[in-house]
Amino acid sequence: MSKVVFITGATSGFGQASARRFAADGWSLVLSGRRLERLQALQDELAGQVPVHIATLDVRDSDAVQKVVAELPEAFLPIRTLVNNAGLALAPEPAQNVALEDWHTMIDTNIKGLVNVTHALLPSLLRTGKGASIINIGSIAGQWPYPGSHVYGASKAFVKQFSYNLRCDLQGTGVRVTDLAPGIAETEFTLVRTKGNQAASDALYRGTTALSAEDIAEQIHYIASLPDHININRVEVMPTRQAWSSFAIDRD
């Protein structure tokens, strides 16, 4: 039997690249996301390599998450690795200018969605036991504040702390937990954040070398493939051309 990975947000970015990376190593894939046509295209692409099961899913809907997990075919059980990738940032403006709806969307997706999927899949991961992995996609924003991060950064700080606390509870079960925190990466992230502003996305990545989706997929696969006795608690990955800046000071 091949190992099985369950990836949320598999229709683009890190999730899509991870599906391809795990398939290249012979893992069976459970791919979820909101855009059925993209899931079907990815299934068509990879089904010649490995078994692929797809499920349209909005992780914010806890009932839908439970249903998808309950209906997983026997051939895709138990899950060995969960990649909690589904998430988003919105409204990169000062907090005082942001609609409450955008804050709620980030909380519901980045926090409640991650919790929904983790809770639903814990029994399967526990059945796998030794060598099972939960890889939560955090962000450097969960550690390092910056203007316009407001609820996004706070939600990724939750991902970090949830990962740490989950590790404590899972001690002795063999299930590993990692917070993988990327820096600037050139994906659809900024397009989503700016609600389709291609010029803003282009400007962010112009003239530098950001991380790619494949860079992060390689890290995800590496973590999941480590010997069973190794747990990486947190990985923070920046491109070489990104670093911290000085403190902001308000002056007269």
Coordinates of N, CA and C in Angstrom, one line a residue, residues 10-221:
A10 N -5.8 22.4 -2.7 CA -4.9 21.8 -3.7 C -5.1 22.4 -5.1
T11 N -6.0 23.4 -5.2 CA -6.3 23.9 -6.6 C -5.3 24.9 -7.1
S12 N -4.3 25.4 -6.2 CA -3.3 26.4 -6.7 C -2.2 26.4 -5.7
G13 N -1.2 27.1 -6.0 CA -0.1 27.5 -5.1 C 0.6 26.3 -4.5
F14 N 0.8 26.4 -3.2 CA 1.6 25.4 -2.4 C 0.8 24.0 -2.5
G15 N -0.5 24.0 -2.4 CA -1.3 22.8 -2.4 C -1.1 22.0 -3.7
Q16 N -1.2 22.8 -4.8 CA -1.1 22.1 -6.2 C 0.3 21.6 -6.4
A17 N 1.3 22.4 -6.0 CA 2.7 22.0 -6.2 C 3.0 20.8 -5.3
S18 N 2.4 20.7 -4.1 CA 2.6 19.6 -3.2 C 2.0 18.3 -3.8
A19 N 0.8 18.4 -4.4 CA 0.2 17.3 -5.0 C 1.2 16.6 -6.0
R20 N 1.8 17.5 -6.8 CA 2.7 17.0 -7.9 C 4.0 16.4 -7.2
R21 N 4.4 17.0 -6.2 CA 5.7 16.5 -5.5 C 5.4 15.1 -4.9
F22 N 4.3 15.0 -4.1 CA 4.0 13.7 -3.5 C 3.7 12.6 -4.6
A23 N 3.1 13.0 -5.6 CA 2.8 12.0 -6.7 C 4.1 11.5 -7.3
A24 N 5.1 12.4 -7.5 CA 6.4 12.0 -8.0 C 7.1 11.0 -7.2
D25 N 6.7 11.0 -5.9 CA 7.3 10.0 -4.9 C 6.4 8.8 -4.7
G26 N 5.3 8.7 -5.4 CA 4.4 7.5 -5.3 C 3.4 7.5 -4.3
W27 N 3.1 8.7 -3.6 CA 2.1 8.8 -2.6 C 0.7 8.8 -3.3
S28 N -0.3 8.2 -2.6 CA -1.7 8.3 -3.0 C -2.2 9.7 -2.5
L29 N -3.1 10.3 -3.3 CA -3.5 11.7 -3.1 C -4.9 11.8 -2.8
V30 N -5.3 12.5 -1.7 CA -6.6 13.0 -1.5 C -6.5 14.6 -1.6
L31 N -7.2 15.1 -2.6 CA -7.0 16.5 -2.9 C -8.3 17.2 -2.7
S32 N -8.3 18.3 -2.0 CA -9.6 19.1 -1.7 C -9.4 20.5 -2.1
G33 N -10.5 21.2 -2.4 CA -10.4 22.6 -2.8 C -11.8 23.0 -3.2
R34 N -12.0 24.3 -3.4 CA -13.3 24.8 -3.8 C -13.6 24.8 -5.2
R35 N -12.6 24.7 -6.1 CA -12.8 24.8 -7.5 C -12.7 23.4 -8.2
L36 N -13.9 22.9 -8.5 CA -13.9 21.5 -9.0 C -13.2 21.3 -10.3
E37 N -13.3 22.3 -11.2 CA -12.6 22.2 -12.5 C -11.1 22.0 -12.3
R38 N -10.5 22.7 -11.4 CA -9.1 22.6 -11.1 C -8.7 21.3 -10.5
L39 N -9.6 20.8 -9.6 CA -9.3 19.5 -9.0 C -9.4 18.4 -10.1
Q40 N -10.3 18.5 -11.0 CA -10.5 17.5 -12.0 C -9.3 17.6 -13.0
A41 N -8.8 18.8 -13.3 CA -7.6 18.9 -14.1 C -6.4 18.3 -13.5
L42 N -6.2 18.5 -12.2 CA -5.1 17.9 -11.4 C -5.2 16.4 -11.3
Q43 N -6.4 15.9 -11.1 CA -6.6 14.5 -11.1 C -6.3 13.9 -12.5
D44 N -6.7 14.5 -13.5 CA -6.4 14.0 -14.9 C -4.9 14.0 -15.1
E45 N -4.2 15.0 -14.6 CA -2.8 15.1 -14.8 C -2.0 14.0 -14.0
L46 N -2.5 13.7 -12.8 CA -1.7 12.8 -11.9 C -2.2 11.4 -11.8
A47 N -3.4 11.1 -12.2 CA -4.0 9.8 -12.0 C -3.2 8.7 -12.7
G48 N -2.4 9.1 -13.8 CA -1.6 8.1 -14.4 C -0.4 7.7 -13.6
Q49 N 0.0 8.4 -12.6 CA 1.1 8.2 -11.7 C 0.7 7.4 -10.4
V50 N -0.4 7.9 -9.8 CA -0.8 7.4 -8.5 C -2.3 7.5 -8.3
P51 N -2.9 6.7 -7.4 CA -4.3 6.9 -7.1 C -4.6 8.3 -6.6
V52 N -5.7 8.9 -7.2 CA -6.1 10.3 -6.8 C -7.6 10.3 -6.5
H53 N -7.9 10.8 -5.3 CA -9.3 11.0 -4.9 C -9.5 12.5 -4.7
I54 N -10.5 13.1 -5.3 CA -10.7 14.6 -5.2 C -12.1 14.8 -4.5
A55 N -12.1 16.0 -3.8 CA -13.4 16.3 -3.1 C -13.5 17.9 -3.1
T56 N -14.5 18.4 -3.6 CA -14.8 19.8 -3.5 C -15.1 20.1 -2.1
L57 N -14.5 21.2 -1.5 CA -14.6 21.4 -0.1 C -14.2 22.8 0.3
D58 N -15.1 23.5 1.0 CA -14.8 24.7 1.7 C -14.5 24.4 3.2
V59 N -13.3 24.5 3.6 CA -12.9 24.1 4.9 C -13.6 24.8 6.0
R60 N -14.3 25.9 5.7 CA -15.0 26.7 6.7 C -16.3 26.0 7.1
D61 N -16.7 25.0 6.3 CA -18.0 24.3 6.6 C -17.7 23.0 7.3
S62 N -17.8 23.0 8.6 CA -17.4 21.8 9.4 C -18.2 20.6 9.0
D63 N -19.5 20.7 8.7 CA -20.3 19.6 8.3 C -19.8 19.0 7.0
A64 N -19.4 19.9 6.1 CA -18.9 19.4 4.8 C -17.6 18.7 5.0
V65 N -16.7 19.2 5.9 CA -15.5 18.5 6.2 C -15.7 17.1 6.7
Q66 N -16.6 17.0 7.7 CA -16.9 15.7 8.3 C -17.4 14.7 7.2
K67 N -18.2 15.2 6.3 CA -18.8 14.4 5.2 C -17.7 13.9 4.3
V68 N -16.8 14.8 3.9 CA -15.7 14.4 3.0 C -14.9 13.3 3.6
V69 N -14.5 13.5 4.9 CA -13.7 12.5 5.6 C -14.4 11.2 5.8
A70 N -15.7 11.3 6.1 CA -16.5 10.0 6.3 C -16.6 9.2 5.1
E71 N -16.6 9.9 3.9 CA -16.8 9.2 2.6 C -15.5 8.9 1.9
L72 N -14.4 9.0 2.5 CA -13.1 8.6 1.9 C -13.2 7.1 1.6
P73 N -12.8 6.8 0.3 CA -12.7 5.4 0.0 C -11.7 4.6 0.8
E74 N -12.0 3.4 1.1 CA -11.1 2.5 1.9 C -9.7 2.5 1.4
A75 N -9.5 2.6 0.1 CA -8.2 2.6 -0.5 C -7.3 3.8 -0.1
F76 N -8.0 4.9 0.4 CA -7.3 6.1 0.8 C -7.2 6.2 2.3
L77 N -7.3 5.1 3.0 CA -7.2 5.2 4.4 C -6.2 4.1 4.9
P78 N -5.6 4.4 6.1 CA -5.6 5.6 6.8 C -4.7 6.7 6.2
I79 N -5.0 7.9 6.6 CA -4.1 9.0 6.1 C -2.8 9.0 6.9
R80 N -1.7 9.2 6.1 CA -0.4 9.3 6.8 C 0.0 10.7 7.0
T81 N -0.3 11.6 6.0 CA 0.1 13.0 6.2 C -1.1 13.9 5.8
L82 N -1.3 14.9 6.7 CA -2.3 16.0 6.4 C -1.5 17.3 6.2
V83 N -1.8 17.9 5.0 CA -1.2 19.2 4.7 C -2.3 20.2 4.8
N84 N -2.3 21.0 5.9 CA -3.3 22.0 6.1 C -2.9 23.3 5.4
N85 N -3.2 23.3 4.1 CA -2.7 24.4 3.3 C -3.7 25.5 3.0
A86 N -5.0 25.1 3.0 CA -6.1 26.1 2.7 C -6.0 27.3 3.6
G87 N -6.0 28.5 3.0 CA -5.9 29.7 3.8 C -5.8 30.9 2.9
L88 N -5.9 32.1 3.4 CA -5.8 33.3 2.6 C -5.6 34.5 3.4
A89 N -5.1 35.6 2.8 CA -5.0 36.9 3.4 C -5.9 37.8 2.6
L90 N -6.5 38.8 3.2 CA -7.3 39.8 2.6 C -7.0 41.2 3.2
A91 N -7.3 42.2 2.4 CA -7.3 43.6 2.8 C -5.9 44.0 3.4
P92 N -4.9 44.2 2.5 CA -3.6 44.7 3.1 C -3.5 46.2 3.3
E93 N -4.6 46.7 3.9 CA -4.7 48.1 4.3 C -4.6 48.2 5.8
P94 N -4.5 49.4 6.4 CA -4.5 49.6 7.8 C -5.8 49.0 8.4
A95 N -5.7 48.4 9.6 CA -6.8 47.7 10.2 C -8.1 48.6 10.3
Q96 N -7.9 49.9 10.5 CA -9.0 50.8 10.7 C -9.8 51.0 9.4
N97 N -9.2 50.6 8.3 CA -9.9 50.8 7.0 C -10.5 49.5 6.4
V98 N -10.4 48.4 7.2 CA -10.8 47.1 6.7 C -12.2 46.7 7.1
A99 N -12.9 46.1 6.2 CA -14.3 45.6 6.4 C -14.2 44.4 7.4
L100 N -15.1 44.4 8.4 CA -15.2 43.3 9.3 C -15.4 42.0 8.6
E101 N -16.1 42.0 7.5 CA -16.3 40.8 6.8 C -15.0 40.1 6.3
D102 N -14.0 40.9 5.9 CA -12.7 40.4 5.6 C -12.0 39.7 6.7
W103 N -12.1 40.4 7.9 CA -11.5 39.8 9.1 C -12.2 38.4 9.4
H104 N -13.5 38.4 9.3 CA -14.2 37.1 9.6 C -13.8 36.0 8.6
T105 N -13.7 36.4 7.3 CA -13.3 35.4 6.3 C -11.9 34.8 6.6
M106 N -11.0 35.6 7.0 CA -9.6 35.1 7.4 C -9.7 34.2 8.6
I107 N -10.4 34.6 9.6 CA -10.6 33.8 10.8 C -11.3 32.5 10.5
D108 N -12.3 32.5 9.7 CA -13.1 31.3 9.4 C -12.3 30.3 8.6
T109 N -11.4 30.9 7.7 CA -10.6 30.0 6.8 C -9.3 29.5 7.5
N110 N -8.5 30.5 8.0 CA -7.2 30.2 8.5 C -7.2 29.5 9.9
I111 N -8.2 29.8 10.6 CA -8.3 29.2 12.0 C -9.3 28.1 12.1
K112 N -10.6 28.5 11.8 CA -11.7 27.5 12.0 C -11.5 26.4 10.9
G113 N -11.2 26.8 9.7 CA -11.0 25.8 8.7 C -9.9 24.8 9.0
L114 N -8.8 25.2 9.5 CA -7.7 24.4 9.9 C -8.1 23.4 11.0
V115 N -8.8 24.0 12.0 CA -9.3 23.2 13.1 C -10.3 22.2 12.6
N116 N -11.2 22.5 11.7 CA -12.2 21.6 11.2 C -11.6 20.4 10.6
V117 N -10.6 20.6 9.7 CA -10.0 19.5 9.0 C -9.1 18.7 10.0
T118 N -8.4 19.3 10.8 CA -7.5 18.6 11.8 C -8.3 17.7 12.7
H119 N -9.4 18.2 13.2 CA -10.3 17.4 14.1 C -10.9 16.2 13.4
A120 N -11.3 16.4 12.2 CA -11.9 15.4 11.4 C -11.0 14.2 11.1
L121 N -9.7 14.6 10.8 CA -8.7 13.6 10.4 C -7.9 13.0 11.5
L122 N -7.9 13.6 12.7 CA -7.1 13.0 13.8 C -7.3 11.5 14.0
P123 N -8.6 11.0 14.0 CA -8.7 9.6 14.2 C -7.9 8.7 13.1
S124 N -7.9 9.2 11.9 CA -7.2 8.4 10.8 C -5.7 8.5 11.0
L125 N -5.2 9.7 11.4 CA -3.8 9.9 11.6 C -3.3 9.1 12.8
L126 N -4.2 9.0 13.8 CA -3.8 8.2 15.0 C -3.8 6.7 14.7
R127 N -4.7 6.3 13.7 CA -4.6 4.9 13.3 C -3.3 4.6 12.6
T128 N -2.8 5.6 11.8 CA -1.5 5.4 11.2 C -0.4 5.4 12.3
G129 N -0.5 6.3 13.2 CA 0.4 6.3 14.4 C 1.8 6.7 14.0
K130 N 2.8 5.9 14.2 CA 4.2 6.2 14.0 C 4.5 6.7 12.6
G131 N 5.0 7.9 12.5 CA 5.4 8.4 11.2 C 4.3 9.3 10.5
A132 N 3.1 9.3 11.1 CA 2.1 10.2 10.6 C 2.5 11.7 10.8
S133 N 2.0 12.6 10.0 CA 2.4 14.0 10.1 C 1.2 14.9 9.8
I134 N 1.2 16.0 10.6 CA 0.3 17.1 10.3 C 1.2 18.3 10.0
I135 N 1.1 18.8 8.8 CA 1.9 19.9 8.4 C 1.0 21.1 8.2
N136 N 1.1 22.1 9.1 CA 0.2 23.3 9.0 C 1.0 24.4 8.3
I137 N 0.4 25.0 7.3 CA 1.1 26.1 6.6 C 0.8 27.4 7.3
G138 N 1.8 27.8 8.0 CA 1.7 29.1 8.7 C 2.2 30.2 7.8
S139 N 3.0 31.2 8.4 CA 3.6 32.3 7.7 C 4.5 33.0 8.6
I140 N 5.5 33.7 8.0 CA 6.4 34.5 8.8 C 5.6 35.6 9.5
A141 N 4.4 35.9 8.9 CA 3.5 36.9 9.5 C 3.0 36.5 10.9
G142 N 3.0 35.2 11.2 CA 2.7 34.7 12.5 C 3.7 35.0 13.6
Q143 N 4.9 35.4 13.1 CA 6.0 35.7 14.0 C 6.4 37.1 14.0
W144 N 6.3 37.7 12.8 CA 6.9 39.1 12.6 C 5.8 40.0 12.1
P145 N 5.4 41.0 12.8 CA 4.3 41.9 12.4 C 4.7 42.9 11.3
Y146 N 3.8 43.3 10.5 CA 4.0 44.4 9.5 C 2.7 45.1 9.2
P147 N 2.8 46.3 8.7 CA 1.6 47.0 8.5 C 0.7 46.3 7.5
G148 N -0.6 46.3 7.8 CA -1.6 45.6 6.9 C -1.8 44.2 7.1
S149 N -1.1 43.6 8.1 CA -1.2 42.2 8.4 C -2.3 41.9 9.4
H150 N -2.6 42.8 10.3 CA -3.7 42.7 11.3 C -4.2 41.3 11.5
V151 N -5.4 40.9 11.1 CA -5.9 39.6 11.4 C -5.2 38.4 10.7
Y152 N -4.7 38.7 9.5 CA -3.9 37.6 8.8 C -2.8 37.2 9.7
G153 N -1.9 38.1 10.1 CA -0.8 37.7 11.0 C -1.2 37.1 12.3
A154 N -2.3 37.6 12.8 CA -2.8 37.0 14.1 C -3.3 35.5 13.8
S155 N -3.9 35.3 12.7 CA -4.4 34.0 12.4 C -3.3 33.0 12.2
K156 N -2.2 33.5 11.7 CA -1.0 32.6 11.5 C -0.2 32.4 12.8
A157 N -0.3 33.3 13.7 CA 0.2 33.1 15.0 C -0.6 32.0 15.7
F158 N -1.9 31.9 15.5 CA -2.7 30.8 16.0 C -2.2 29.5 15.4
V159 N -1.9 29.5 14.1 CA -1.4 28.2 13.5 C -0.2 27.8 14.2
K160 N 0.7 28.7 14.5 CA 2.0 28.3 15.2 C 1.7 27.7 16.5
Q161 N 0.9 28.4 17.3 CA 0.7 28.0 18.7 C -0.2 26.7 18.8
F162 N -1.2 26.6 17.9 CA -2.0 25.4 17.8 C -1.1 24.2 17.5
S163 N -0.1 24.4 16.6 CA 0.8 23.3 16.2 C 1.6 22.9 17.4
Y164 N 2.1 23.8 18.1 CA 2.9 23.5 19.3 C 2.1 22.7 20.4
N165 N 0.9 23.2 20.6 CA 0.0 22.6 21.7 C -0.5 21.2 21.2
L166 N -0.8 21.1 19.9 CA -1.2 19.8 19.4 C -0.1 18.8 19.6
R167 N 1.1 19.2 19.4 CA 2.3 18.3 19.6 C 2.3 17.7 21.0
C168 N 2.0 18.6 22.0 CA 2.0 18.2 23.4 C 0.9 17.1 23.6
D169 N -0.3 17.3 23.0 CA -1.3 16.4 23.3 C -1.1 15.1 22.5
L170 N -0.3 15.1 21.4 CA -0.1 13.9 20.6 C 1.2 13.2 21.0
Q171 N 1.8 13.7 22.0 CA 3.1 13.0 22.5 C 2.7 11.5 22.8
G172 N 3.5 10.6 22.3 CA 3.3 9.2 22.6 C 2.4 8.5 21.5
T173 N 1.8 9.2 20.6 CA 1.0 8.6 19.6 C 1.8 8.3 18.3
G174 N 3.0 8.9 18.2 CA 3.7 8.8 16.9 C 3.4 9.8 15.9
V175 N 2.3 10.6 16.1 CA 1.9 11.6 15.1 C 2.7 12.9 15.3
R176 N 3.3 13.4 14.2 CA 4.2 14.5 14.3 C 3.4 15.8 13.8
V177 N 3.8 17.0 14.3 CA 3.2 18.2 13.9 C 4.2 19.3 13.6
T178 N 4.0 20.0 12.5 CA 5.0 21.0 12.1 C 4.2 22.2 11.7
D179 N 4.8 23.4 12.0 CA 4.3 24.7 11.5 C 5.3 25.1 10.5
L180 N 5.0 25.1 9.2 CA 5.8 25.5 8.1 C 5.5 27.0 7.7
A181 N 6.4 27.9 7.9 CA 6.1 29.3 7.8 C 6.9 30.0 6.7
P182 N 6.3 30.1 5.5 CA 7.0 30.7 4.4 C 7.0 32.2 4.5
G183 N 8.0 32.8 3.8 CA 8.0 34.2 3.6 C 7.4 34.5 2.2
I184 N 7.9 35.6 1.6 CA 7.3 36.0 0.3 C 7.4 34.9 -0.7
A185 N 6.3 34.5 -1.3 CA 6.2 33.5 -2.4 C 5.3 33.9 -3.5
E186 N 5.8 33.7 -4.7 CA 5.0 34.1 -5.9 C 4.0 33.1 -6.3
T187 N 2.8 33.3 -5.8 CA 1.7 32.4 -6.1 C 0.5 33.3 -6.4
E188 N -0.8 32.8 -6.3 CA -2.0 33.6 -6.4 C -2.3 34.3 -5.1
F189 N -1.4 34.2 -4.1 CA -1.7 34.8 -2.8 C -2.0 36.3 -2.9
T190 N -1.2 37.1 -3.6 CA -1.5 38.5 -3.6 C -2.7 38.9 -4.5
L191 N -2.9 38.1 -5.5 CA -4.1 38.3 -6.3 C -5.4 38.1 -5.4
V192 N -5.4 37.1 -4.6 CA -6.5 36.9 -3.7 C -6.6 38.0 -2.7
R193 N -5.4 38.4 -2.1 CA -5.4 39.4 -1.1 C -5.9 40.7 -1.5
T194 N -5.6 41.1 -2.8 CA -6.0 42.4 -3.3 C -7.3 42.2 -4.2
K195 N -7.9 41.1 -4.1 CA -9.2 40.8 -4.8 C -9.1 41.0 -6.3
G196 N -8.0 40.5 -6.9 CA -7.8 40.4 -8.3 C -6.9 41.6 -8.9
N197 N -6.2 42.3 -8.1 CA -5.4 43.4 -8.6 C -4.1 42.9 -9.1
Q198 N -4.1 42.6 -10.4 CA -2.9 42.0 -11.1 C -1.7 43.0 -11.0
A199 N -1.9 44.3 -11.1 CA -0.8 45.3 -11.0 C -0.2 45.2 -9.7
A200 N -1.0 45.1 -8.6 CA -0.4 45.1 -7.3 C 0.4 43.8 -7.1
S201 N -0.1 42.7 -7.6 CA 0.7 41.4 -7.5 C 2.0 41.5 -8.3
D202 N 1.9 42.1 -9.5 CA 3.2 42.2 -10.3 C 4.2 43.1 -9.6
A203 N 3.7 44.2 -9.0 CA 4.6 45.1 -8.3 C 5.3 44.5 -7.1
L204 N 4.6 43.6 -6.4 CA 5.2 43.0 -5.2 C 6.4 42.1 -5.6
Y205 N 6.3 41.4 -6.7 CA 7.3 40.4 -7.0 C 8.4 41.0 -8.0
R206 N 8.1 42.2 -8.5 CA 9.0 42.8 -9.5 C 10.4 43.1 -9.0
G207 N 11.4 42.6 -9.7 CA 12.8 43.0 -9.4 C 13.4 42.2 -8.2
T208 N 12.7 41.1 -7.8 CA 13.3 40.3 -6.7 C 13.1 38.9 -7.1
T209 N 13.6 38.0 -6.2 CA 13.5 36.6 -6.4 C 12.7 36.0 -5.2
A210 N 11.4 35.8 -5.4 CA 10.6 35.2 -4.3 C 10.7 33.7 -4.2
L211 N 10.2 33.1 -3.2 CA 10.0 31.7 -3.2 C 9.0 31.3 -4.2
S212 N 9.1 30.0 -4.6 CA 8.1 29.5 -5.6 C 7.2 28.5 -4.8
A213 N 6.1 28.1 -5.4 CA 5.2 27.1 -4.8 C 6.0 25.8 -4.7
E214 N 6.8 25.5 -5.7 CA 7.6 24.3 -5.7 C 8.7 24.3 -4.6
D215 N 9.2 25.4 -4.2 CA 10.1 25.5 -3.1 C 9.5 25.0 -1.8
I216 N 8.3 25.5 -1.6 CA 7.6 25.1 -0.4 C 7.1 23.7 -0.4
A217 N 6.6 23.2 -1.6 CA 6.2 21.8 -1.8 C 7.4 20.9 -1.4
E218 N 8.6 21.3 -1.8 CA 9.8 20.4 -1.5 C 10.0 20.3 0.0
Q219 N 9.8 21.4 0.7 CA 9.9 21.4 2.2 C 8.8 20.5 2.8
I220 N 7.6 20.7 2.3 CA 6.5 19.9 2.8 C 6.8 18.4 2.7
H221 N 7.2 18.0 1.5 CA 7.5 16.6 1.2 C 8.7 16.1 2.0

